[in-house]
Amino acid sequence: EPEVTQTPSHQVTQMGQEVILRCVPISNHLYFYWYRQILGQKVEFLVSFYNNEISEKSEIFDDQFSVERPDGSNFTLKIRSTKLEDSAMYFCASRRQVLTGELFFGEGSRLTVL
Amino acid sequence: AQTVTQSQPEMSVQEAETVTLSCTYDTSENNYYLFWYKQPPSRQMILVIRQEAYKQQNATENRFSVNFQKAAKSFSLKISDSQLGDTAMYFCAFMKEGNTPLVFGKGTRLSVIA
């Protein structure tokens, strides 16, 4: 069964360092998303991406964040200069079309900023 | 803005018993989708059940069913014949029509006890 895959599963980084989280969405999906879940808190929307551009972004998704789909399969989230409060689980999700509604999530990448 | 409220942070149920998880939401939209996602310790979020707001009939998926009350903006999840594998965090989520992000509740941690 096709699935969304994410790497790394866990990354530890020093404050101020750049981090890239990678996602491979399901191959025939067209809409891509990043969500974040701070430990013990709810899942929060970061950004959506369609047709090689950002469709929508939340207040959390400031200038330190960027996304791209460099090669037609990977979908990456970059944090330029990590802060302690960026420590969270980051989930990638994708879906084929908007009408079905269902998002398929990856297993998440845990980011720990020291 | 849409909000989703899950008023039960934690619940427990005996194996084979039935449990109901509550969810309420706030929206001015008429057409939308509602979801319950399960997040086991493996972290990946898995869709349990979905409901389209225009459908009056409550959705069911095997042991899982919902009680969708559109006027009351309520969307509870009933798990029948609870199994140990149902132990997980359950998130209620709302989505407007179109390429819009999921809005999650804070989650309910369900423990199924043998």
CSV table of C-alpha atoms in Angstrom, one decimal:
chain,number,residue,atom,x,y,z
A,1,GLU,CA,0.0,0.0,0.0
A,2,PRO,CA,1.5,3.4,-1.0
A,3,GLU,CA,2.5,5.6,1.9
A,4,VAL,CA,4.1,8.9,2.8
A,5,THR,CA,7.6,8.5,3.9
A,6,GLN,CA,9.7,10.9,6.0
A,7,THR,CA,13.3,11.2,6.8
A,8,PRO,CA,15.0,11.5,9.2
A,9,SER,CA,12.8,10.0,11.9
A,10,HIS,CA,14.7,11.9,14.6
A,11,GLN,CA,17.1,14.8,14.3
A,12,VAL,CA,19.0,16.6,17.0
A,13,THR,CA,20.5,19.9,16.2
A,14,GLN,CA,22.0,23.0,17.9
A,15,MET,CA,20.1,26.2,18.1
A,16,GLY,CA,20.8,28.4,15.0
A,17,GLN,CA,21.5,25.5,12.7
A,18,GLU,CA,19.7,24.8,9.5
A,19,VAL,CA,17.6,21.7,9.3
A,20,ILE,CA,16.0,20.0,6.2
A,21,LEU,CA,13.2,17.5,6.8
A,22,ARG,CA,12.3,15.4,3.8
A,23,CYS,CA,9.1,13.8,2.7
A,24,VAL,CA,8.2,11.5,-0.2
A,25,PRO,CA,4.5,11.9,-0.8
A,26,ILE,CA,2.3,9.2,-2.4
A,27,SER,CA,3.3,9.3,-6.1
A,28,ASN,CA,0.0,10.3,-7.7
A,29,HIS,CA,-0.9,12.9,-5.1
A,30,LEU,CA,-1.0,16.6,-6.0
A,31,TYR,CA,-1.4,18.4,-2.7
A,32,PHE,CA,1.2,18.5,0.0
A,33,TYR,CA,1.3,19.7,3.5
A,34,TRP,CA,3.4,20.1,6.6
A,35,TYR,CA,2.0,20.0,10.1
A,36,ARG,CA,3.8,20.3,13.4
A,37,GLN,CA,3.0,18.8,16.8
A,38,ILE,CA,4.8,20.2,19.9
A,39,LEU,CA,5.0,17.5,22.5
A,40,GLY,CA,1.7,17.1,24.3
A,41,GLN,CA,-0.1,19.7,22.2
A,42,LYS,CA,-2.3,19.6,19.2
A,43,VAL,CA,-1.3,19.2,15.6
A,44,GLU,CA,-0.9,22.5,13.9
A,45,PHE,CA,-0.9,23.4,10.2
A,46,LEU,CA,2.2,24.9,8.8
A,47,VAL,CA,1.9,25.1,5.0
A,48,SER,CA,0.2,23.6,2.0
A,49,PHE,CA,1.7,23.3,-1.5
A,50,TYR,CA,0.2,22.7,-4.9
A,51,ASN,CA,1.5,23.1,-8.4
A,52,ASN,CA,4.9,24.0,-7.2
A,53,GLU,CA,3.9,26.9,-5.0
A,54,ILE,CA,2.6,27.6,-1.6
A,55,SER,CA,-1.2,27.6,-1.4
A,56,GLU,CA,-1.6,28.6,2.2
A,57,LYS,CA,0.6,29.1,5.2
A,58,SER,CA,-0.1,29.7,8.9
A,59,GLU,CA,1.3,32.3,11.2
A,60,ILE,CA,3.8,29.7,12.4
A,61,PHE,CA,5.4,29.5,8.9
A,62,ASP,CA,7.5,32.6,9.1
A,63,ASP,CA,10.6,33.6,7.1
A,64,GLN,CA,12.7,31.0,8.8
A,65,PHE,CA,10.6,28.3,7.1
A,66,SER,CA,10.6,27.3,3.5
A,67,VAL,CA,9.4,24.4,1.4
A,68,GLU,CA,10.2,23.1,-2.0
A,69,ARG,CA,9.7,20.2,-4.3
A,70,PRO,CA,13.1,20.0,-5.9
A,71,ASP,CA,12.7,16.9,-8.1
A,72,GLY,CA,9.1,16.0,-8.5
A,73,SER,CA,9.1,13.4,-5.8
A,74,ASN,CA,10.6,14.9,-2.6
A,75,PHE,CA,8.9,17.6,-0.6
A,76,THR,CA,11.2,19.3,1.8
A,77,LEU,CA,10.7,21.6,4.8
A,78,LYS,CA,13.7,23.8,5.7
A,79,ILE,CA,14.2,25.7,8.9
A,80,ARG,CA,17.0,28.2,8.3
A,81,SER,CA,18.0,29.0,11.9
A,82,THR,CA,16.4,26.7,14.4
A,83,LYS,CA,15.1,27.9,17.7
A,84,LEU,CA,14.4,25.9,20.9
A,85,GLU,CA,10.7,26.3,20.3
A,86,ASP,CA,11.0,24.6,16.9
A,87,SER,CA,11.4,21.3,18.8
A,88,ALA,CA,8.4,19.3,17.7
A,89,MET,CA,7.2,16.4,15.6
A,90,TYR,CA,6.8,17.4,12.0
A,91,PHE,CA,4.3,15.6,9.8
A,92,CYS,CA,4.2,15.6,6.1
A,93,ALA,CA,0.8,14.8,4.4
A,94,SER,CA,-0.5,14.5,0.9
A,95,ARG,CA,-3.7,13.9,-1.0
A,96,ARG,CA,-4.6,13.3,-4.6
A,97,GLN,CA,-7.4,15.8,-4.9
A,98,VAL,CA,-9.3,18.2,-2.8
A,99,LEU,CA,-12.7,16.5,-3.3
A,100,THR,CA,-11.8,13.3,-1.4
A,101,GLY,CA,-10.7,15.2,1.6
A,102,GLU,CA,-8.6,12.5,3.1
A,103,LEU,CA,-5.0,13.3,3.9
A,104,PHE,CA,-2.4,10.6,4.2
A,105,PHE,CA,0.2,11.3,6.8
A,106,GLY,CA,3.8,10.2,7.2
A,107,GLU,CA,5.2,8.8,10.4
A,108,GLY,CA,6.7,12.2,11.3
A,109,SER,CA,10.2,13.6,11.9
A,110,ARG,CA,11.1,14.4,15.5
A,111,LEU,CA,13.2,17.5,15.7
A,112,THR,CA,15.0,18.3,18.9
A,113,VAL,CA,16.8,21.7,19.1
A,114,LEU,CA,19.3,22.0,21.9
B,1,ALA,CA,-11.7,30.8,12.0
B,2,GLN,CA,-12.7,27.2,12.7
B,3,THR,CA,-12.0,25.6,16.0
B,4,VAL,CA,-12.2,22.0,17.2
B,5,THR,CA,-12.7,21.1,20.8
B,6,GLN,CA,-12.1,17.8,22.4
B,7,SER,CA,-13.0,18.1,26.1
B,8,GLN,CA,-11.7,14.7,27.2
B,9,PRO,CA,-7.9,14.7,27.5
B,10,GLU,CA,-7.8,11.1,28.6
B,11,MET,CA,-10.2,8.2,28.7
B,12,SER,CA,-9.9,4.5,29.4
B,13,VAL,CA,-12.1,1.6,28.6
B,14,GLN,CA,-12.2,-2.1,29.3
B,15,GLU,CA,-11.5,-4.4,26.5
B,16,ALA,CA,-14.6,-5.4,24.6
B,17,GLU,CA,-16.6,-2.5,26.0
B,18,THR,CA,-17.8,0.6,24.2
B,19,VAL,CA,-16.4,4.1,24.5
B,20,THR,CA,-17.5,7.4,23.1
B,21,LEU,CA,-15.1,10.3,22.4
B,22,SER,CA,-16.5,13.8,22.2
B,23,CYS,CA,-15.8,16.5,19.7
B,24,THR,CA,-17.4,19.8,19.0
B,25,TYR,CA,-16.4,22.4,16.4
B,26,ASP,CA,-17.3,25.9,15.5
B,27,THR,CA,-17.7,27.1,11.9
B,28,SER,CA,-19.9,29.3,9.8
B,29,GLU,CA,-19.4,27.0,6.7
B,30,ASN,CA,-22.3,24.9,5.5
B,31,ASN,CA,-20.3,22.3,3.6
B,32,TYR,CA,-17.3,20.7,5.2
B,33,TYR,CA,-15.6,17.5,6.2
B,34,LEU,CA,-15.0,16.0,9.7
B,35,PHE,CA,-12.5,13.3,10.5
B,36,TRP,CA,-11.3,11.2,13.3
B,37,TYR,CA,-7.6,10.3,13.2
B,38,LYS,CA,-5.8,7.7,15.3
B,39,GLN,CA,-2.2,8.2,16.4
B,40,PRO,CA,-0.8,5.1,18.0
B,41,PRO,CA,2.6,5.1,19.7
B,42,SER,CA,4.1,4.4,16.3
B,43,ARG,CA,3.3,8.1,15.6
B,44,GLN,CA,1.8,7.9,12.2
B,45,MET,CA,-1.7,9.4,12.0
B,46,ILE,CA,-4.2,7.0,10.5
B,47,LEU,CA,-7.7,8.0,9.3
B,48,VAL,CA,-10.3,6.2,11.3
B,49,ILE,CA,-13.5,7.6,9.8
B,50,ARG,CA,-14.8,10.6,7.9
B,51,GLN,CA,-18.1,12.4,7.5
B,52,GLU,CA,-19.3,14.8,4.9
B,53,ALA,CA,-21.4,17.5,6.4
B,54,TYR,CA,-24.0,17.3,3.6
B,55,LYS,CA,-24.7,13.7,4.5
B,56,GLN,CA,-27.2,13.2,7.2
B,57,GLN,CA,-26.4,9.5,7.7
B,58,ASN,CA,-23.8,8.8,10.3
B,59,ALA,CA,-20.6,7.2,8.9
B,60,THR,CA,-19.6,3.8,10.1
B,61,GLU,CA,-16.4,1.7,9.6
B,62,ASN,CA,-16.6,-1.7,11.2
B,63,ARG,CA,-16.4,-1.1,15.0
B,64,PHE,CA,-16.2,2.7,14.6
B,65,SER,CA,-19.1,4.9,14.1
B,66,VAL,CA,-19.9,8.6,14.6
B,67,ASN,CA,-22.8,10.6,15.9
B,68,PHE,CA,-22.9,13.7,13.7
B,69,GLN,CA,-25.2,16.4,14.9
B,70,LYS,CA,-24.8,19.3,12.5
B,71,ALA,CA,-27.0,21.7,14.3
B,72,ALA,CA,-25.2,21.2,17.5
B,73,LYS,CA,-21.8,21.1,15.7
B,74,SER,CA,-21.0,17.8,17.5
B,75,PHE,CA,-19.1,14.9,16.0
B,76,SER,CA,-18.5,12.1,18.5
B,77,LEU,CA,-16.7,8.8,17.9
B,78,LYS,CA,-18.0,5.5,19.2
B,79,ILE,CA,-15.7,2.5,19.4
B,80,SER,CA,-17.5,-0.7,20.0
B,81,ASP,CA,-15.9,-3.9,21.2
B,82,SER,CA,-12.7,-2.1,22.2
B,83,GLN,CA,-9.5,-3.9,21.5
B,84,LEU,CA,-6.0,-3.4,23.0
B,85,GLY,CA,-4.8,-2.1,19.6
B,86,ASP,CA,-7.3,0.8,19.8
B,87,THR,CA,-5.0,2.3,22.5
B,88,ALA,CA,-3.9,5.6,20.9
B,89,MET,CA,-4.3,9.3,20.7
B,90,TYR,CA,-7.5,10.2,18.8
B,91,PHE,CA,-7.8,13.5,17.0
B,92,CYS,CA,-10.9,15.1,15.7
B,93,ALA,CA,-10.4,17.3,12.7
B,94,PHE,CA,-12.3,19.7,10.6
B,95,MET,CA,-11.8,20.8,7.0
B,96,LYS,CA,-13.6,23.2,4.8
B,97,GLU,CA,-14.2,22.4,1.1
B,98,GLY,CA,-11.3,23.0,-1.3
B,99,ASN,CA,-7.6,22.9,-0.7
B,100,THR,CA,-7.8,24.0,2.9
B,101,PRO,CA,-5.9,22.7,5.9
B,102,LEU,CA,-7.1,20.3,8.5
B,103,VAL,CA,-7.9,21.9,11.8
B,104,PHE,CA,-7.2,19.5,14.7
B,105,GLY,CA,-8.5,19.3,18.2
B,106,LYS,CA,-6.1,18.7,21.1
B,107,GLY,CA,-6.7,15.0,21.1
B,108,THR,CA,-8.0,12.4,23.5
B,109,ARG,CA,-5.7,9.7,24.8
B,110,LEU,CA,-7.6,6.4,24.9
B,111,SER,CA,-6.3,3.5,26.9
B,112,VAL,CA,-7.9,0.1,26.4
B,113,ILE,CA,-7.4,-2.0,29.5
B,114,ALA,CA,-7.3,-5.8,29.4
